[in-house]
Amino acid sequence: MWVNQERTRIGDQLRRSDADNRAIGGTLNLNALWSKLGTFSVSYNDDRRYNSHYYTADYYQTVYSGAFGSLGLRAGIQRYNNGDSSANTGKYIALDLSLPLGNWFSAGMTHQNGYTMG
């Protein structure tokens, strides 16, 4: 279980925006019940600056883990309100790839909803 609070006030010197967020969530390791299961996570995020709320639930499963890196599969659902708009629901499936590049550095990549991020 975790709780997070972020409050940022940025002046006019940086190209950043102010932030006022709080979040709470938790993760359940299902691997303790059966070795082939992954993790289930839920979270709630309240962005008070933009009056947005997010509820997220997802399941993560390691598909491969070895000397050449690891590959994981993540599937989830998110319900969100942006400002005063009505609630929307989004579903996603993501592949997470992590490559070890020595003892002090690793690189990763995720692909979700047609977008790739590294």
XYZ file of N, CA and C in Angstrom:
354
model
N 0.845 -1.165 0.000
C 0.000 0.000 0.000
C 0.894 1.234 0.000
N 0.472 2.275 -0.685
C 1.233 3.514 -0.753
C 0.308 4.716 -0.827
N 0.822 5.845 -0.370
C 0.116 7.124 -0.412
C 1.112 8.167 -0.910
N 0.643 9.073 -1.757
C 1.523 10.078 -2.339
C 0.829 11.439 -2.351
N 1.591 12.481 -2.059
C 1.095 13.859 -2.123
C 2.122 14.675 -2.900
N 1.680 15.426 -3.901
C 2.569 16.294 -4.669
C 1.940 17.676 -4.760
N 2.692 18.668 -4.344
C 2.248 20.055 -4.466
C 3.454 20.860 -4.936
N 3.336 21.441 -6.109
C 4.452 22.156 -6.724
C 4.005 23.542 -7.143
N 4.811 24.526 -6.836
C 4.583 25.892 -7.293
C 5.799 26.296 -8.118
N 5.592 26.539 -9.388
C 6.670 26.881 -10.308
C 6.574 28.368 -10.638
N 7.693 29.040 -10.611
C 7.720 30.456 -10.980
C 7.720 30.612 -12.492
N 8.263 31.691 -12.980
C 8.272 31.935 -14.422
C 9.622 31.617 -15.058
N 10.535 30.974 -14.327
C 11.857 30.655 -14.856
C 11.918 29.276 -15.515
N 11.045 28.366 -15.141
C 11.060 27.002 -15.677
C 9.847 26.763 -16.559
N 10.003 25.914 -17.532
C 8.888 25.542 -18.409
C 8.161 24.347 -17.804
N 7.573 24.556 -16.686
C 6.819 23.525 -15.974
C 5.515 24.122 -15.488
N 4.594 23.263 -15.110
C 3.309 23.712 -14.582
C 3.221 23.403 -13.098
N 2.417 24.177 -12.398
C 2.127 23.873 -11.005
C 1.407 22.532 -10.934
N 1.511 21.867 -9.786
C 0.849 20.581 -9.602
C 0.248 20.516 -8.205
N -0.870 19.828 -8.096
C -1.521 19.581 -6.812
C -2.229 18.234 -6.922
N -1.502 17.166 -6.624
C -2.004 15.798 -6.785
C -1.920 15.036 -5.475
N -2.794 14.077 -5.327
C -2.674 13.090 -4.260
C -3.129 11.755 -4.822
N -2.524 10.694 -4.324
C -2.825 9.365 -4.845
C -2.717 8.344 -3.719
N -3.458 7.266 -3.873
C -3.395 6.143 -2.944
C -3.561 4.873 -3.768
N -2.874 3.835 -3.374
C -2.979 2.589 -4.121
C -2.384 1.431 -3.355
N -2.515 0.277 -3.948
C -1.972 -0.920 -3.340
C -1.747 -2.002 -4.368
N -0.860 -2.926 -4.033
C -0.526 -4.040 -4.915
C -0.621 -5.332 -4.129
N -1.226 -6.317 -4.739
C -1.352 -7.642 -4.140
C -0.521 -8.615 -4.958
N 0.463 -9.249 -4.329
C 1.324 -10.213 -4.997
C 0.637 -11.576 -4.990
N 0.045 -11.948 -6.115
C -0.659 -13.226 -6.217
C 0.303 -14.395 -6.360
N 1.579 -14.095 -6.591
C 2.609 -15.115 -6.700
C 2.738 -15.908 -5.403
N 2.367 -15.306 -4.287
C 2.424 -16.008 -3.008
C 1.388 -17.132 -2.940
N 0.295 -17.006 -3.701
C -0.735 -18.046 -3.729
C -0.382 -19.176 -4.685
N 0.170 -18.800 -5.846
C 0.569 -19.775 -6.862
C 1.711 -19.163 -7.650
N 2.781 -19.888 -7.837
C 4.013 -19.336 -8.400
C 3.868 -18.808 -9.826
N 2.849 -19.188 -10.557
C 2.685 -18.746 -11.942
C 1.858 -17.463 -12.076
N 1.330 -16.958 -10.968
C 0.531 -15.738 -11.015
C 1.409 -14.498 -10.898
N 0.853 -13.344 -11.225
C 1.576 -12.074 -11.183
C 1.083 -11.187 -10.059
N 0.931 -9.891 -10.355
C 0.501 -8.926 -9.348
C -0.746 -8.183 -9.821
N -1.591 -7.836 -8.868
C -2.808 -7.075 -9.121
C -2.692 -5.760 -8.357
N -2.909 -4.639 -9.051
C -2.758 -3.319 -8.437
C -4.006 -2.476 -8.643
N -4.330 -1.658 -7.660
C -5.415 -0.682 -7.767
C -4.881 0.658 -7.267
N -5.399 1.747 -7.838
C -4.972 3.066 -7.390
C -6.051 4.102 -7.669
N -5.967 5.199 -6.937
C -6.840 6.352 -7.119
C -5.956 7.589 -7.156
N -6.146 8.444 -8.149
C -5.378 9.676 -8.286
C -6.342 10.845 -8.378
N -6.097 11.865 -7.566
C -6.921 13.073 -7.539
C -6.037 14.255 -7.928
N -6.243 14.785 -9.124
C -5.507 15.951 -9.614
C -6.363 17.178 -9.314
N -6.058 17.854 -8.211
C -6.888 18.977 -7.769
C -6.672 20.229 -8.613
N -5.558 20.332 -9.291
C -5.318 21.509 -10.137
C -6.263 21.516 -11.332
N -6.450 20.348 -11.953
C -7.313 20.249 -13.131
C -8.664 19.602 -12.820
N -8.944 19.333 -11.536
C -10.198 18.717 -11.116
C -10.447 17.401 -11.855
N -9.429 16.538 -11.893
C -9.520 15.241 -12.568
C -9.334 14.120 -11.553
N -10.019 13.010 -11.783
C -9.954 11.849 -10.898
C -9.741 10.602 -11.746
N -8.860 9.716 -11.281
C -8.550 8.492 -12.010
C -8.628 7.299 -11.063
N -9.333 6.263 -11.471
C -9.352 4.980 -10.776
C -8.731 3.973 -11.732
N -7.727 3.241 -11.285
C -7.030 2.305 -12.157
C -6.906 0.953 -11.466
N -7.110 -0.116 -12.227
C -6.864 -1.482 -11.765
C -6.134 -2.201 -12.886
N -5.031 -2.889 -12.542
C -4.340 -3.648 -13.578
C -3.687 -4.900 -13.018
N -3.391 -5.795 -13.943
C -2.747 -7.069 -13.634
C -1.460 -7.140 -14.440
N -0.359 -7.510 -13.793
C 0.937 -7.624 -14.465
C 1.445 -9.048 -14.328
N 1.896 -9.606 -15.445
C 2.409 -10.975 -15.468
C 3.751 -10.994 -16.189
N 4.773 -11.552 -15.562
C 6.058 -11.732 -16.230
C 5.932 -12.898 -17.198
N 6.274 -12.655 -18.459
C 6.202 -13.686 -19.495
C 7.549 -14.384 -19.630
N 8.630 -13.607 -19.594
C 9.983 -14.154 -19.708
C 10.906 -13.346 -18.815
N 11.801 -14.039 -18.135
C 12.833 -13.383 -17.349
C 14.083 -14.243 -17.418
N 15.160 -13.664 -17.911
C 16.394 -14.418 -18.055
C 17.580 -13.495 -18.211
N 18.681 -14.061 -18.668
C 19.928 -13.312 -18.808
C 19.827 -12.195 -19.840
N 18.931 -12.328 -20.800
C 18.815 -11.339 -21.867
C 17.811 -10.233 -21.555
N 17.165 -10.291 -20.406
C 16.202 -9.272 -20.024
C 14.911 -9.885 -19.540
N 13.858 -9.074 -19.532
C 12.554 -9.573 -19.106
C 11.462 -8.967 -19.977
N 10.391 -9.718 -20.113
C 9.230 -9.301 -20.881
C 8.009 -9.521 -20.009
N 7.191 -8.490 -19.881
C 5.987 -8.587 -19.067
C 4.765 -8.141 -19.841
N 3.623 -8.619 -19.422
C 2.339 -8.271 -20.024
C 1.481 -7.613 -18.950
N 0.926 -6.444 -19.271
C 0.090 -5.711 -18.336
C -1.254 -5.443 -18.988
N -2.327 -5.717 -18.265
C -3.681 -5.438 -18.751
C -4.430 -4.714 -17.645
N -5.217 -3.717 -18.041
C -5.911 -2.965 -17.014
C -7.079 -2.173 -17.536
N -7.722 -1.513 -16.597
C -8.872 -0.672 -16.896
C -8.732 0.602 -16.071
N -9.142 1.721 -16.660
C -9.061 3.002 -15.967
C -10.359 3.768 -16.176
N -10.884 4.294 -15.092
C -12.071 5.152 -15.156
C -11.634 6.545 -14.734
N -11.988 7.543 -15.526
C -11.481 8.877 -15.255
C -12.496 9.953 -15.589
N -12.407 11.056 -14.847
C -13.156 12.289 -15.091
C -12.134 13.387 -15.315
N -12.252 14.094 -16.413
C -11.394 15.248 -16.676
C -12.227 16.506 -16.511
N -11.922 17.272 -15.479
C -12.687 18.486 -15.218
C -14.123 18.151 -14.878
N -15.044 18.857 -15.495
C -16.462 18.634 -15.236
C -17.103 17.709 -16.261
N -16.306 17.026 -17.080
C -16.860 16.123 -18.091
C -17.366 14.841 -17.440
N -18.175 14.100 -18.180
C -18.694 12.839 -17.661
C -17.576 11.801 -17.614
N -17.776 10.765 -16.839
C -16.757 9.734 -16.643
C -16.542 8.932 -17.925
N -15.295 8.572 -18.167
C -14.914 7.726 -19.292
C -14.183 6.511 -18.760
N -14.215 5.429 -19.522
C -13.514 4.210 -19.155
C -12.586 3.813 -20.289
N -11.349 3.498 -19.946
C -10.377 3.045 -20.931
C -9.787 1.718 -20.511
N -9.536 0.868 -21.485
C -8.913 -0.434 -21.237
C -7.583 -0.455 -21.967
N -6.618 -1.184 -21.439
C -5.315 -1.241 -22.095
C -4.646 -2.592 -21.887
N -3.805 -2.927 -22.842
C -2.898 -4.066 -22.772
C -1.530 -3.524 -23.158
N -0.516 -3.817 -22.373
C 0.817 -3.280 -22.628
C 1.854 -4.388 -22.519
N 2.871 -4.303 -23.361
C 4.040 -5.164 -23.267
C 5.184 -4.331 -22.709
N 5.842 -4.832 -21.676
C 6.980 -4.148 -21.066
C 8.234 -4.973 -21.306
N 9.234 -4.376 -21.935
C 10.501 -5.038 -22.226
C 11.603 -4.323 -21.470
N 12.414 -5.073 -20.753
C 13.530 -4.502 -20.008
C 14.800 -5.260 -20.377
N 15.847 -4.514 -20.755
C 17.118 -5.107 -21.164
C 18.226 -4.689 -20.205
N 18.981 -5.654 -19.664
C 20.123 -5.282 -18.822
C 21.306 -4.897 -19.711
N 21.898 -3.755 -19.440
C 23.039 -3.284 -20.225
C 24.250 -3.088 -19.314
N 24.587 -4.115 -18.578
C 25.689 -4.036 -17.623
C 25.156 -4.020 -16.206
N 26.054 -3.908 -15.260
C 25.663 -3.932 -13.851
C 25.085 -2.617 -13.366
N 25.341 -1.529 -14.061
C 24.950 -0.217 -13.562
C 23.910 0.486 -14.408
N 23.430 -0.143 -15.471
C 22.487 0.526 -16.362
C 21.536 -0.489 -16.970
N 20.276 -0.138 -17.084
C 19.316 -0.970 -17.805
C 18.387 -0.053 -18.587
N 17.811 -0.583 -19.635
C 16.893 0.187 -20.475
C 15.606 -0.593 -20.619
N 14.523 0.116 -20.776
C 13.237 -0.544 -20.922
C 12.363 0.165 -21.923
N 11.309 -0.525 -22.338
C 10.389 0.016 -23.316
C 9.013 -0.566 -23.033
N 7.985 0.230 -23.214
C 6.621 -0.261 -23.075
C 5.806 0.198 -24.275
N 4.882 -0.644 -24.694
C 4.013 -0.335 -25.824
C 2.575 -0.486 -25.347
N 1.793 0.590 -25.458
C 0.427 0.588 -24.941
C -0.445 1.489 -25.793
N -1.593 0.984 -26.206
C -2.570 1.754 -26.990
C -1.951 2.419 -28.219
N -1.031 1.734 -28.878
C -0.413 2.269 -30.077
C 0.739 3.212 -29.830
N 1.096 3.458 -28.569
C 2.199 4.358 -28.231
C 3.335 3.564 -27.606
N 4.551 3.890 -27.979
C 5.735 3.250 -27.421
C 6.516 4.279 -26.620
N 6.945 3.862 -25.416
C 7.694 4.762 -24.545
C 8.923 4.025 -24.035
N 10.061 4.691 -24.001
C 11.302 4.061 -23.546
C 11.909 4.786 -22.386
